[in-house]
């Protein structure tokens, strides 16, 4: 199977929308058909990394994807499969919690492999920090999975530089990815670096230095929510969003591409080599992202700043 790690490709396809509703009802044939259509659209768009989590649609996203793999001989060898563990969803009266105990990691990976109908994960991400997790215990579980050939590489999601460093100190292999919410709408990761020594810094909660740490250590930043829920390519809810959408559309027309590609190019133009995760289940919208997978970001320095400032709605400090 492929040894390509997520990060070599420009885009990932996020599979959270596959598998039907967020309930315990079994998925149906129409859900499998929808998953097949989404996977086909992603491949058509040049995307070969598929991002999962064990909780997506309460496991049904992985399961329908496994059905797709079983129906397409040779597909598994052409793609990279990534999943996450570490969140336990609410169940009845039991609230949702985070769980990165070693035994839980091992169990969740076994369940994901079964649902995905594969014998190895290319990458496993830890979905959210668990305050009770012992980094040494977490690392022991991860290295056990690695030694058994069940997981090729590891990363994290929604973690700061300090949390990454603490885990890496116990691992014998390098962490390869950190998945964070990043978009033209969610800019705290970017603004944390320019609001230093300003009063506005107090309102920015992003852990300063995380982007720099990932760049310095070869940890690929993956951006979930990269299309900003369609704020600049479909629905707009404010004058600022409408102005930004107009600029996005104008740039798309000038460059012979789609608004979706422009929004993704804005992330990809950053020197951290951010890899956006495309999460829509619409085949048409997936295909609209193709130029972000196959073309270099065609935004000048000034165009990139124009997009930032328009979305920001106020001058830089």
Coordinates of C-alpha atoms in Angstrom, one line a residue:
X1 CA 0.0 0.0 0.0
X2 CA 1.0 3.6 -0.4
X3 CA 3.6 5.0 1.9
X4 CA 2.8 8.6 1.1
X5 CA 2.1 10.6 4.2
X6 CA -0.5 13.3 4.3
X7 CA 1.3 16.6 3.5
X8 CA 2.8 15.5 0.2
X9 CA -0.5 16.4 -1.4
X10 CA -2.0 19.9 -1.5
X11 CA -5.5 19.0 -0.4
X12 CA -7.2 16.4 1.8
X13 CA -10.8 15.2 1.5
X14 CA -12.6 15.3 4.9
X15 CA -15.1 12.5 5.2
X16 CA -17.1 13.8 8.1
X17 CA -20.2 14.3 5.9
X18 CA -20.4 10.7 4.7
X19 CA -22.5 8.0 6.3
X20 CA -25.9 9.6 6.8
X21 CA -27.1 11.2 10.0
X22 CA -25.4 11.5 13.4
X23 CA -27.5 8.8 15.0
X24 CA -27.2 5.1 15.7
X25 CA -29.3 4.0 12.7
X26 CA -27.5 1.9 10.2
X27 CA -26.5 3.5 7.0
X28 CA -28.3 2.5 3.8
X29 CA -27.4 1.9 0.2
X30 CA -28.1 5.6 -0.6
X31 CA -25.4 6.6 1.9
X32 CA -22.9 4.2 0.2
X33 CA -23.8 5.7 -3.2
X34 CA -23.3 9.2 -1.9
X35 CA -19.9 8.2 -0.4
X36 CA -18.9 6.7 -3.8
X37 CA -19.9 9.9 -5.6
X38 CA -17.9 12.0 -3.1
X39 CA -14.8 9.8 -3.4
X40 CA -15.0 9.8 -7.2
X41 CA -15.3 13.6 -7.2
X42 CA -12.3 13.9 -4.8
X43 CA -10.2 11.6 -7.1
X44 CA -11.3 13.6 -10.1
X45 CA -10.1 16.8 -8.3
X46 CA -6.7 15.3 -7.7
X47 CA -7.2 14.5 -4.0
X48 CA -5.8 11.3 -2.8
X49 CA -5.7 11.8 1.0
X50 CA -8.9 10.9 2.8
X51 CA -9.4 12.2 6.4
X52 CA -11.6 10.4 8.9
X53 CA -12.3 10.2 12.6
X54 CA -13.7 7.3 14.5
X55 CA -16.6 9.5 15.7
X56 CA -17.7 10.9 12.4
X57 CA -21.4 10.0 12.0
X58 CA -20.8 7.7 15.0
X59 CA -18.5 5.5 13.0
X60 CA -20.7 5.4 9.9
X61 CA -18.4 7.6 7.9
X62 CA -15.6 5.1 8.2
X63 CA -17.9 2.2 7.6
X64 CA -19.4 3.6 4.3
X65 CA -15.8 4.4 3.2
X66 CA -14.9 0.8 3.9
X67 CA -17.8 -0.3 1.7
X68 CA -16.4 2.0 -1.1
X69 CA -13.0 0.5 -0.8
X70 CA -14.4 -3.0 -0.9
X71 CA -16.2 -2.3 -4.2
X72 CA -13.2 -0.7 -5.9
X73 CA -10.3 -3.1 -6.3
X74 CA -6.9 -1.4 -6.2
X75 CA -8.3 1.9 -4.8
X76 CA -6.7 1.4 -1.4
X77 CA -3.2 1.3 -3.0
X78 CA -3.8 4.6 -4.7
X79 CA -4.8 6.6 -1.7
X80 CA -3.8 7.7 1.8
X81 CA -6.1 6.9 4.6
X82 CA -6.0 9.0 7.8
X83 CA -8.2 8.8 10.9
X84 CA -8.4 10.2 14.4
X85 CA -9.3 9.0 17.8
X86 CA -9.6 10.5 21.3
X87 CA -13.1 11.8 21.5
X88 CA -16.0 9.9 23.1
X89 CA -19.4 11.3 22.0
X90 CA -22.2 11.9 24.4
X91 CA -24.4 8.8 24.9
X92 CA -27.7 9.1 26.7
X93 CA -27.0 10.7 30.1
X94 CA -23.2 10.3 29.7
X95 CA -21.6 13.5 28.4
X96 CA -19.0 13.6 25.7
X97 CA -15.4 13.5 27.0
X98 CA -11.8 13.1 25.7
X99 CA -10.1 9.8 26.1
X100 CA -6.4 9.2 25.2
X101 CA -5.7 6.3 27.6
X102 CA -3.4 3.8 25.9
X103 CA -6.0 1.0 26.0
X104 CA -8.6 3.3 24.5
X105 CA -6.3 4.3 21.6
X106 CA -5.6 0.6 20.8
X107 CA -9.3 -0.3 20.9
X108 CA -10.4 2.6 18.8
X109 CA -7.7 1.9 16.1
X110 CA -8.8 -1.7 16.0
X111 CA -12.4 -0.6 15.5
X112 CA -11.4 1.9 12.8
X113 CA -9.4 -0.7 10.9
X114 CA -12.4 -3.0 10.9
X115 CA -14.8 -0.3 9.7
X116 CA -12.4 0.9 7.0
X117 CA -11.8 -2.6 5.8
X118 CA -8.0 -2.1 5.7
X119 CA -5.1 -3.7 7.5
X120 CA -3.2 -0.5 8.0
X121 CA -3.7 3.2 8.6
X122 CA -1.4 5.5 6.8
X123 CA -1.7 8.1 9.6
X124 CA -3.4 8.3 13.0
X125 CA -4.1 11.7 14.6
X126 CA -5.0 12.3 18.2
X127 CA -8.2 14.2 17.8
X128 CA -8.3 16.5 20.9
X129 CA -6.0 16.9 24.0
X130 CA -7.0 14.8 27.0
X131 CA -5.9 16.6 30.2
X132 CA -5.7 13.2 32.0
X133 CA -3.5 11.6 29.3
X134 CA 0.0 10.5 30.3
X135 CA 2.3 11.3 27.3
X136 CA 4.4 8.3 28.0
X137 CA 1.4 6.0 28.0
X138 CA 0.1 7.6 24.9
X139 CA 3.4 7.2 23.2
X140 CA 3.7 3.6 24.3
X141 CA 0.3 2.8 22.6
X142 CA 1.3 4.6 19.4
X143 CA 4.7 2.9 19.2
X144 CA 3.0 -0.5 19.7
X145 CA 0.7 0.2 16.8
X146 CA 3.7 1.2 14.7
X147 CA 5.7 -1.9 15.6
X148 CA 2.7 -4.1 14.7
X149 CA 2.5 -2.4 11.3
X150 CA -1.0 -1.2 12.0
X151 CA -0.2 2.6 11.7
X152 CA 2.5 4.1 9.6
X153 CA 2.7 7.6 11.0
X154 CA 1.2 9.8 13.7
X155 CA 0.0 13.3 14.1
X156 CA -2.2 15.4 16.3
X157 CA -5.2 17.7 16.0
X158 CA -6.2 20.9 17.8
X159 CA -2.9 20.9 19.8
X160 CA -0.5 23.6 20.8
X161 CA 3.3 23.6 20.3
X162 CA 3.8 22.8 24.0
X163 CA 1.5 19.8 23.8
X164 CA 3.2 18.6 20.7
X165 CA 6.6 18.9 22.2
X166 CA 5.6 17.0 25.3
X167 CA 4.3 14.1 23.3
X168 CA 7.2 14.1 20.8
X169 CA 9.6 13.7 23.7
X170 CA 8.3 10.2 24.3
X171 CA 8.0 9.1 20.7
X172 CA 10.6 7.3 18.6
X173 CA 9.1 8.6 15.3
X174 CA 8.3 12.2 14.3
X175 CA 4.8 13.6 14.4
X176 CA 3.9 14.5 10.9
X177 CA 0.7 16.6 11.1
X178 CA -1.3 19.0 13.2
X179 CA -4.9 19.6 12.1
X180 CA -6.3 22.9 13.2
X181 CA -9.3 25.0 12.2
X182 CA -7.8 27.5 9.7
X183 CA -9.6 29.6 7.0
X184 CA -10.1 33.1 5.7
X185 CA -12.8 33.4 8.3
X186 CA -10.9 31.6 11.2
X187 CA -7.7 33.7 11.3
X188 CA -6.5 33.6 14.9
X189 CA -3.6 31.3 14.0
X190 CA -2.4 34.0 11.6
X191 CA -3.2 37.1 13.6
X192 CA -1.5 35.8 16.8
X193 CA 1.8 36.5 15.0
X194 CA 0.9 40.1 14.1
X195 CA -0.9 41.3 17.2
X196 CA 2.2 40.9 19.4
X197 CA 2.7 44.1 21.5
X198 CA -0.8 45.4 20.7
X199 CA -3.9 45.7 22.9
X200 CA -5.8 43.4 20.6
X201 CA -3.5 40.5 21.5
X202 CA -5.4 39.9 24.7
X203 CA -8.4 38.9 22.7
X204 CA -6.6 36.3 20.6
X205 CA -6.6 32.9 22.3
X206 CA -4.5 31.0 19.7
X207 CA -1.4 29.5 21.3
X208 CA 1.4 31.7 20.0
X209 CA 4.3 29.9 18.4
X210 CA 2.3 26.8 17.3
X211 CA 2.5 27.6 13.6
X212 CA 6.2 28.4 13.9
X213 CA 6.9 25.2 15.8
X214 CA 5.2 23.0 13.2
X215 CA 7.1 24.8 10.4
X216 CA 10.4 24.3 12.2
X217 CA 9.9 20.6 12.9
X218 CA 8.4 19.5 9.5
X219 CA 4.9 19.0 11.0
X220 CA 2.4 19.6 8.2
X221 CA -0.5 21.9 9.1
X222 CA -3.8 20.6 7.9
X223 CA -6.7 23.1 7.9
X224 CA -10.1 21.8 8.8
X225 CA -13.0 24.1 8.0
X226 CA -10.9 25.5 5.2
X227 CA -13.9 26.6 3.0
X228 CA -15.3 28.5 6.0
X229 CA -18.7 26.8 5.7
X230 CA -19.2 28.5 2.3
X231 CA -19.1 32.0 3.7
X232 CA -17.2 33.3 0.6
X233 CA -18.4 30.9 -2.0
X234 CA -22.1 30.6 -1.3
X235 CA -24.0 32.0 1.7
X236 CA -23.0 35.3 3.2
X237 CA -24.4 36.6 6.6
X238 CA -22.8 40.0 6.9
X239 CA -21.7 42.9 4.7
X240 CA -18.1 42.0 5.4
X241 CA -18.7 38.5 4.1
X242 CA -20.4 39.9 1.1
X243 CA -17.5 42.2 0.3
X244 CA -15.1 39.3 0.7
X245 CA -17.1 37.0 -1.5
X246 CA -17.2 39.7 -4.2
X247 CA -13.4 40.0 -4.1
X248 CA -13.1 36.2 -4.1
X249 CA -15.4 36.0 -7.2
X250 CA -13.5 38.8 -9.0
X251 CA -10.1 37.1 -8.4
X252 CA -11.5 33.8 -9.5
X253 CA -12.7 35.3 -12.8
X254 CA -9.4 37.0 -13.4
X255 CA -7.4 33.8 -12.8
X256 CA -9.8 31.5 -14.7
X257 CA -10.6 29.4 -11.6
X258 CA -13.4 28.9 -9.0
X259 CA -14.1 30.9 -5.9
X260 CA -13.4 27.7 -3.9
X261 CA -9.9 27.5 -5.3
X262 CA -9.2 31.1 -4.4
X263 CA -10.3 30.6 -0.8
X264 CA -8.1 27.5 -0.6
X265 CA -5.2 29.3 -2.3
X266 CA -5.3 31.9 0.4
X267 CA -4.3 29.2 2.9
X268 CA -1.9 27.5 0.6
X269 CA 0.0 30.7 -0.2
X270 CA 1.2 30.9 3.4
X271 CA 4.8 29.7 3.7
X272 CA 3.8 27.0 6.2
X273 CA 2.5 24.9 3.3
X274 CA -0.9 24.5 4.8
X275 CA -2.9 21.6 3.4
X276 CA -6.6 22.4 3.4
X277 CA -9.2 19.8 4.3
X278 CA -12.2 19.9 1.9
X279 CA -15.2 18.8 3.9
X280 CA -18.2 19.3 1.6
X281 CA -20.2 16.2 0.6
X282 CA -21.3 17.8 -2.6
X283 CA -19.5 16.3 -5.7
X284 CA -19.9 19.6 -7.6
X285 CA -18.3 21.6 -4.8
X286 CA -15.5 19.0 -4.4
X287 CA -14.7 19.3 -8.1
X288 CA -14.7 23.1 -7.8
X289 CA -11.7 22.7 -5.5
X290 CA -9.6 21.0 -8.2
X291 CA -7.3 23.9 -9.0
X292 CA -6.2 24.1 -5.4
X293 CA -5.0 20.5 -5.8
X294 CA -3.3 20.8 -9.2
X295 CA -2.1 24.4 -9.5
X296 CA 0.2 26.5 -7.5
X297 CA -1.5 29.3 -5.5
X298 CA -1.8 32.1 -8.0
X299 CA -2.2 35.0 -5.6
X300 CA 0.2 37.9 -5.5
X301 CA 1.5 39.4 -2.3
X302 CA -1.0 42.2 -2.6
X303 CA -3.9 40.0 -3.6
X304 CA -3.3 37.8 -0.5
X305 CA -3.3 40.8 1.7
X306 CA -6.4 42.2 0.0
X307 CA -8.3 39.1 0.9
X308 CA -7.0 39.1 4.5
X309 CA -7.9 42.8 5.0
X310 CA -11.3 42.5 3.4
X311 CA -12.2 39.5 5.5
X312 CA -10.7 41.2 8.6
X313 CA -12.8 44.3 8.0
X314 CA -10.2 46.7 9.6
X315 CA -6.6 47.8 9.0
X316 CA -3.7 45.9 10.4
X317 CA -2.2 47.4 13.7

